[in-house]
Amino acid sequence: MKIRVLIVDDIQHVREELKRLLLLEDDMEVVGEAADGEEAIRLTEKLAPDVVLMDVGLPRMDGLEATETICARFLKTGVVIISIHGEQEYIRRAMAAGAGEYLVKPFTAEELVEAVRRVWDRTQRLQTVLVHAEEEKAAGGERREVAEGKVLVFAGSKGGVGKSTIACNLAVLMALRSKKVCLVDMDLSGGDVPFFFNLERGPGLSDLAYEEELNAEVLEGYLVRHASGVAILRAGESVGEFYLPPGMIKRLLEILCNSFQYILIDLPAFIIPAMEEVFSLADKIVVVGRGDPPGLRRIKLDLDFFQRQGYQSDLLPLINQPYEDGLDRGVVEKALGRKLAAVLPPDPRTCHTALSRGKPVILEARGSRFSRALEDWVNALIGEEVKKGFWARLFGR
Ligand SMILES: Nc1ncnc2c1ncn2[C@@H]1O[C@H](COP(=O)(O)OP(=O)(O)OP(=O)(O)O)[C@@H](O)[C@H]1O
Ligand SMILES: [Mg+2]
């Protein structure tokens, strides 16, 4: 099955060039071309493409407005925005309109096809959610807004390396940037997340396993909201029991992806069968470890493990508390065979004070070394890295 693409750009030779690049890919076909926003909507309705490549500056109706309509009306179609503007404000508006990816001209052919594949992959995964939403609608229920949630998992087979600290603080940072975030504590051995937010322990994931049916309403009863806006699903009162029925996590993520933009999952250092569903649906698996030699070795082993399993997720090594400040990023990246997502500095006093007060570091000490390093990473995660290259050479713009 090929990915069916609709190209929208008012300049004909740009459309031709995009078409040429996509035709080089075996798994893609161009099903139509439109030169303005209104035509884009009309052709999306007629052709039902999987992905629309959308220019922003278009006559009659601009690309962002057309994206908004397409994403609201045609839920099986994903949009990749192509723009000459790389400013955060534009990216934010495009994402708010529902675009799945944002490419700034100039970009490479590889970046283009990867963006198309990612958006396609996500819309495919959303189909199960959509089918369920249709069923709910047919049954008279209200349909929820589809938010295309991204699932980020915090893993690492060494204990106490900072997985929970990072997941909790990243969630807060994203919420502060107006993202709809849900944090899931999947550490069924103890569930530390409530400590980081000064919350009581209470019903959560392990108790959900006993519900007869898992749907949005049932789940809502288990979520608690922190003042920052983060919705939290605690590990629950049945911690210590590691059995979750097959399919439960998949269903949970489907529901969460329907209402949240980011779902962050804090894992323990060990793996249980139900996590297979987490890994296979994750957009990113963040492998957390220390920067000392045994820590680095463990990160490498964990990365190799996930690689062998063949999950589609991005694998992102993250070093928390490097051995010494002068960690040579280049050498480490070469040894791990991947780019590091982030290197977070040791900041014991800040982390300890925040934890003992039950306040996320991000709120307790916004300007701390730890907070600043995490902010740099979240900017990259949310802003979608923008690279230059191909188009500049081609069109000189
Ligand atoms: N960058 C840092 N600098 C100093 N202390 C840190 C840092 N990151 C985390 N810590 C501290 O390390 C301890 C362990 O962190 P955390 O509970 O997040 O690890 P974990 O990987 O989730 O552990 P587990 O495997 O038990 O779930 C906490 O006391 C936390 O405050
Ligand atoms: Mg933990």
XYZ file of C-alpha atoms and ligand atoms in Angstrom:
429
model
C 0.000 0.000 0.000
C 1.381 3.389 -0.993
C 1.186 6.653 0.915
C -1.132 8.869 -1.154
C 0.048 12.467 -1.188
C -1.652 15.693 -2.263
C 0.727 18.558 -3.082
C -0.414 22.126 -2.395
C 1.737 25.019 -3.617
C 0.889 28.005 -5.788
C 4.140 27.794 -7.745
C 4.034 25.146 -10.417
C 7.740 24.352 -10.571
C 7.786 23.826 -6.791
C 4.935 21.339 -7.165
C 6.850 19.613 -9.957
C 9.974 19.402 -7.842
C 8.114 18.005 -4.832
C 6.441 15.491 -7.086
C 9.739 14.410 -8.560
C 11.201 13.832 -5.092
C 8.229 11.811 -3.896
C 8.127 9.699 -7.028
C 11.620 8.462 -6.212
C 10.131 6.711 -3.195
C 8.581 3.289 -3.760
C 6.041 3.696 -0.993
C 4.615 7.055 -2.107
C 2.372 8.282 -4.891
C 1.163 11.771 -5.729
C -2.599 11.665 -6.205
C -3.229 15.330 -6.885
C -2.010 18.923 -6.925
C -3.665 22.113 -5.740
C -2.581 25.736 -6.145
C -4.607 27.416 -3.391
C -6.162 26.658 -0.007
C -9.713 26.256 -1.241
C -8.691 23.828 -3.951
C -6.674 21.930 -1.329
C -9.809 21.378 0.742
C -11.856 20.424 -2.305
C -9.288 17.878 -3.474
C -8.800 16.462 0.014
C -12.511 15.767 0.124
C -12.496 14.230 -3.349
C -9.277 12.215 -3.211
C -8.951 11.412 0.523
C -5.119 11.591 0.471
C -3.155 10.164 3.410
C -0.890 13.199 3.588
C -1.182 16.780 2.320
C 2.041 18.694 1.677
C 0.908 22.244 2.359
C 2.629 25.501 1.496
C 1.711 28.408 3.808
C 1.578 31.449 1.542
C -1.289 30.587 -0.798
C -3.815 32.693 -2.693
C -7.522 32.776 -1.713
C -7.081 30.838 1.537
C -3.693 30.513 3.223
C -2.144 27.160 4.104
C -2.739 27.409 7.841
C -6.445 28.066 7.445
C -6.734 25.230 4.948
C -4.811 22.973 7.358
C -7.216 23.819 10.136
C -10.201 22.867 8.012
C -8.603 19.701 6.681
C -7.520 18.506 10.122
C -10.938 19.207 11.591
C -12.948 17.675 8.754
C -10.846 14.882 7.316
C -9.438 12.989 10.239
C -7.778 10.343 8.106
C -5.549 12.907 6.410
C -2.368 14.270 7.974
C -0.678 17.553 7.006
C 2.990 18.426 6.534
C 3.482 22.189 6.415
C 6.129 23.619 4.142
C 7.078 27.175 4.945
C 9.746 29.793 4.486
C 9.120 30.953 8.076
C 11.022 29.149 10.820
C 9.929 31.345 13.718
C 8.405 29.636 16.744
C 5.205 31.632 16.341
C 4.536 30.175 12.875
C 5.393 26.671 13.996
C 3.116 27.052 16.997
C 0.230 28.259 14.826
C 0.725 25.406 12.371
C 0.748 22.830 15.141
C -2.341 24.428 16.677
C -4.049 24.172 13.278
C -3.386 20.435 13.433
C -0.276 19.972 11.253
C 1.754 16.901 12.103
C 5.098 18.158 10.805
C 6.604 21.513 9.910
C 9.393 21.818 7.353
C 11.190 25.073 6.739
C 12.508 25.736 3.261
C 15.188 24.875 2.439
C 15.034 21.222 3.501
C 16.510 18.036 2.134
C 14.702 15.364 0.147
C 15.312 12.995 3.018
C 13.687 15.344 5.525
C 10.701 15.649 3.239
C 10.040 11.932 2.831
C 10.695 11.248 6.494
C 8.170 13.903 7.511
C 5.591 12.411 5.140
C 6.193 8.929 6.545
C 5.980 10.099 10.156
C 2.692 11.892 9.598
C 1.317 8.905 7.719
C 2.412 6.538 10.449
C 0.693 8.627 13.097
C -2.563 8.951 11.176
C -2.536 5.189 10.642
C -2.212 4.614 14.350
C -5.016 7.056 14.958
C -7.374 5.005 12.841
C -8.178 2.667 15.705
C -9.032 5.689 17.829
C -11.167 7.107 15.067
C -13.073 3.883 14.598
C -13.800 3.893 18.286
C -14.849 7.554 18.200
C -17.207 6.777 15.311
C -18.717 3.961 17.335
C -19.218 6.297 20.259
C -20.833 8.842 17.991
C -23.130 6.216 16.499
C -24.056 5.215 20.028
C -25.053 8.813 20.707
C -21.904 9.759 22.618
C -19.956 12.930 22.078
C -16.893 12.754 19.927
C -13.724 14.159 21.383
C -11.236 16.334 19.625
C -8.467 14.268 18.056
C -5.161 15.589 19.294
C -2.629 13.191 17.723
C -0.836 12.611 20.982
C 2.854 11.839 20.946
C 4.006 9.126 23.292
C 7.377 9.571 25.025
C 8.657 6.761 27.212
C 11.349 7.096 29.877
C 13.261 3.852 30.150
C 16.630 2.638 31.368
C 17.541 -0.605 33.052
C 19.550 0.967 35.878
C 17.592 2.130 38.890
C 17.762 5.630 40.350
C 19.211 7.317 37.268
C 16.565 10.057 37.122
C 13.835 8.644 34.881
C 11.017 9.888 37.138
C 12.705 13.231 37.817
C 13.050 13.890 34.109
C 9.587 12.648 33.102
C 7.866 14.738 35.816
C 9.785 17.923 35.062
C 9.472 17.588 31.319
C 5.710 17.184 31.750
C 5.545 20.418 33.741
C 7.645 22.289 31.203
C 5.405 21.148 28.368
C 2.296 22.173 30.301
C 3.853 25.595 30.889
C 4.197 25.826 27.103
C 0.425 25.301 26.791
C 0.680 21.678 25.731
C -1.933 19.197 26.864
C 0.169 16.668 28.759
C -0.577 13.445 30.550
C 2.035 11.771 32.731
C 1.582 8.046 33.303
C 3.393 6.417 36.218
C 4.012 2.882 35.026
C 6.392 2.038 37.814
C 4.162 -0.627 39.277
C 6.769 -1.573 41.850
C 6.317 1.613 43.805
C 5.153 4.553 41.783
C 7.254 7.570 42.719
C 5.476 10.196 40.629
C 3.172 11.459 43.455
C 6.269 12.433 45.508
C 7.419 14.787 42.809
C 4.056 16.623 42.896
C 3.252 16.388 46.581
C 0.221 14.254 45.768
C -1.409 11.581 47.869
C -1.130 8.064 46.598
C -4.412 7.007 45.067
C -6.155 4.933 42.417
C -4.291 4.612 39.145
C -2.973 2.336 36.437
C -2.826 -0.881 38.459
C -6.459 -0.395 39.573
C -7.644 0.380 36.052
C -6.814 -3.242 35.238
C -9.859 -4.242 37.280
C -12.307 -2.043 35.400
C -14.737 -3.973 33.244
C -14.438 -1.506 30.406
C -11.774 1.076 29.708
C -13.123 4.206 28.051
C -12.550 7.946 28.266
C -15.093 8.471 31.028
C -13.717 5.706 33.217
C -10.184 6.964 32.709
C -11.141 10.535 33.587
C -12.046 9.312 37.067
C -8.453 8.180 37.575
C -6.658 11.290 36.387
C -5.514 13.948 38.832
C -4.540 17.420 37.730
C -1.506 19.240 39.064
C -1.603 23.041 39.320
C 0.797 23.247 36.347
C -1.911 21.668 34.165
C -0.307 18.211 33.901
C -2.822 15.372 34.106
C -1.382 12.485 36.106
C -2.264 8.822 36.066
C -0.689 7.381 39.180
C 0.640 3.818 39.435
C -2.296 3.129 41.730
C -3.118 1.376 44.929
C -2.462 -2.089 43.637
C 1.247 -1.389 43.166
C 3.300 -4.499 43.566
C 0.950 -6.376 41.243
C 2.515 -6.434 37.837
C -0.230 -7.959 35.748
C -1.985 -5.746 33.240
C -4.344 -7.505 30.820
C -3.186 -7.785 27.203
C -4.459 -4.874 25.110
C -5.038 -2.626 28.120
C -2.077 -0.336 27.549
C -2.863 -0.091 23.865
C -6.416 0.946 24.654
C -5.203 3.386 27.305
C -2.830 5.061 24.869
C -5.512 5.281 22.213
C -7.762 7.137 24.632
C -4.970 9.392 25.865
C -3.791 10.205 22.334
C -7.295 11.398 21.681
C -7.192 14.093 24.329
C -3.534 14.929 24.968
C -0.744 16.237 22.781
C 1.977 14.532 24.781
C 1.794 11.384 26.835
C 4.886 10.841 28.973
C 5.357 7.415 30.511
C 7.644 6.865 33.462
C 8.897 3.275 33.569
C 10.691 1.324 36.254
C 14.117 -0.177 35.612
C 12.579 -3.548 34.737
C 10.330 -4.658 31.920
C 6.992 -6.477 32.221
C 5.054 -7.984 29.279
C 2.533 -5.119 29.159
C 5.371 -2.749 28.262
C 5.637 -4.395 24.884
C 2.504 -2.400 24.023
C 4.117 0.787 25.315
C 7.256 0.348 23.261
C 5.456 -0.606 20.095
C 3.280 2.517 20.254
C 5.898 4.979 21.530
C 7.042 7.802 19.283
C 10.215 8.179 21.298
C 11.926 5.910 23.775
C 14.220 8.020 25.933
C 16.931 5.811 27.392
C 18.151 7.479 30.570
C 21.478 6.705 32.204
C 24.398 8.175 34.082
C 27.447 9.508 32.328
C 30.006 7.391 34.213
C 31.565 4.407 32.400
C 29.179 1.745 33.796
C 26.248 4.076 33.112
C 27.289 4.666 29.517
C 27.792 0.960 28.973
C 24.293 0.307 30.270
C 22.797 2.932 27.967
C 24.469 1.187 25.059
C 23.098 -2.208 26.125
C 19.596 -0.752 26.518
C 19.765 0.891 23.091
C 20.921 -2.378 21.547
C 18.029 -4.176 23.222
C 15.398 -1.795 21.831
C 17.068 -1.869 18.430
C 16.944 -5.674 18.354
C 13.250 -5.654 19.197
C 12.697 -3.664 16.019
C 10.409 -0.988 17.463
C 9.628 1.891 15.121
C 10.151 4.525 17.830
C 13.015 7.021 17.843
C 15.633 5.867 20.332
C 17.032 8.792 22.285
C 19.881 8.314 24.741
C 19.851 10.897 27.544
C 22.638 11.375 30.043
C 21.662 12.539 33.480
C 24.511 13.586 35.740
C 27.588 13.137 33.581
C 30.665 11.686 35.222
C 32.421 14.985 34.999
C 31.357 18.276 33.494
C 33.708 17.883 30.573
C 31.838 14.951 29.018
C 32.862 14.794 25.382
C 29.539 14.664 23.607
C 31.045 13.751 20.264
C 32.964 10.776 21.652
C 29.924 9.525 23.576
C 27.645 9.883 20.558
C 30.120 7.973 18.440
C 30.340 5.194 21.010
C 26.557 4.968 21.313
C 26.026 5.308 17.581
C 23.303 7.941 18.137
C 22.853 11.588 18.908
C 22.218 12.369 22.566
C 18.812 13.850 23.324
C 20.270 15.857 26.187
C 22.958 15.969 28.856
C 21.506 17.105 32.189
C 24.016 18.348 34.756
C 24.294 17.092 38.318
C 22.328 19.463 40.528
C 21.870 17.557 43.778
C 20.897 20.466 45.996
C 18.146 21.711 43.685
C 16.824 18.227 42.952
C 16.838 17.258 46.597
C 15.125 20.443 47.815
C 12.464 20.220 45.114
C 11.749 16.582 45.878
C 11.567 17.111 49.613
C 9.043 19.907 49.073
C 7.077 17.897 46.526
C 7.550 20.608 43.951
C 8.890 20.002 40.438
C 12.404 21.427 39.977
C 11.073 23.474 37.084
C 8.733 25.377 39.426
C 10.972 25.389 42.496
C 14.140 26.534 40.735
C 13.391 27.701 37.226
C 16.823 29.197 36.639
C 18.807 26.233 37.977
C 21.337 24.371 35.849
C 19.073 21.376 35.692
C 16.006 23.419 34.658
C 17.883 25.302 31.972
C 19.285 22.141 30.434
C 15.828 20.571 30.411
C 14.341 23.702 28.839
C 16.856 23.521 25.987
C 15.754 19.992 25.292
C 12.042 20.719 25.445
C 12.491 23.587 22.998
C 14.029 21.169 20.547
C 11.312 18.578 21.176
C 8.368 20.916 20.790
C 9.734 23.304 18.216
C 10.591 20.492 15.802
C 14.154 20.937 14.678
C 14.429 22.864 11.500
C 17.259 22.253 9.100
C 18.399 23.895 5.971
C 20.022 22.605 2.821
C 18.331 21.336 -0.282
C 15.914 24.152 -1.151
C 18.514 26.884 -0.719
C 20.675 25.217 -3.333
C 17.722 24.606 -5.595
C 15.868 27.889 -5.496
C 18.218 30.171 -3.579
C 15.558 31.052 -1.002
N 20.530 15.810 37.581
C 20.423 15.428 38.861
N 21.243 15.940 39.799
C 21.137 15.535 41.073
N 20.260 14.643 41.533
C 19.412 14.092 40.654
C 19.448 14.461 39.270
N 18.481 13.752 38.634
C 17.887 12.999 39.576
N 18.439 13.186 40.786
C 18.058 12.536 42.039
O 18.302 11.149 41.896
C 17.354 10.399 42.641
C 16.726 9.334 41.779
O 15.945 9.965 40.772
P 14.658 9.276 40.143
O 13.771 8.745 41.209
O 14.118 10.223 39.192
O 15.353 8.057 39.384
P 14.623 6.837 38.616
O 15.485 6.476 37.472
O 13.230 7.194 38.344
O 14.681 5.707 39.723
P 13.892 4.293 39.719
O 14.683 3.396 38.849
O 13.926 3.898 41.158
O 12.522 4.565 39.216
C 16.383 11.411 43.211
O 16.700 11.672 44.541
C 16.593 12.649 42.370
O 16.318 13.850 43.069
Mg 11.435 6.186 38.871
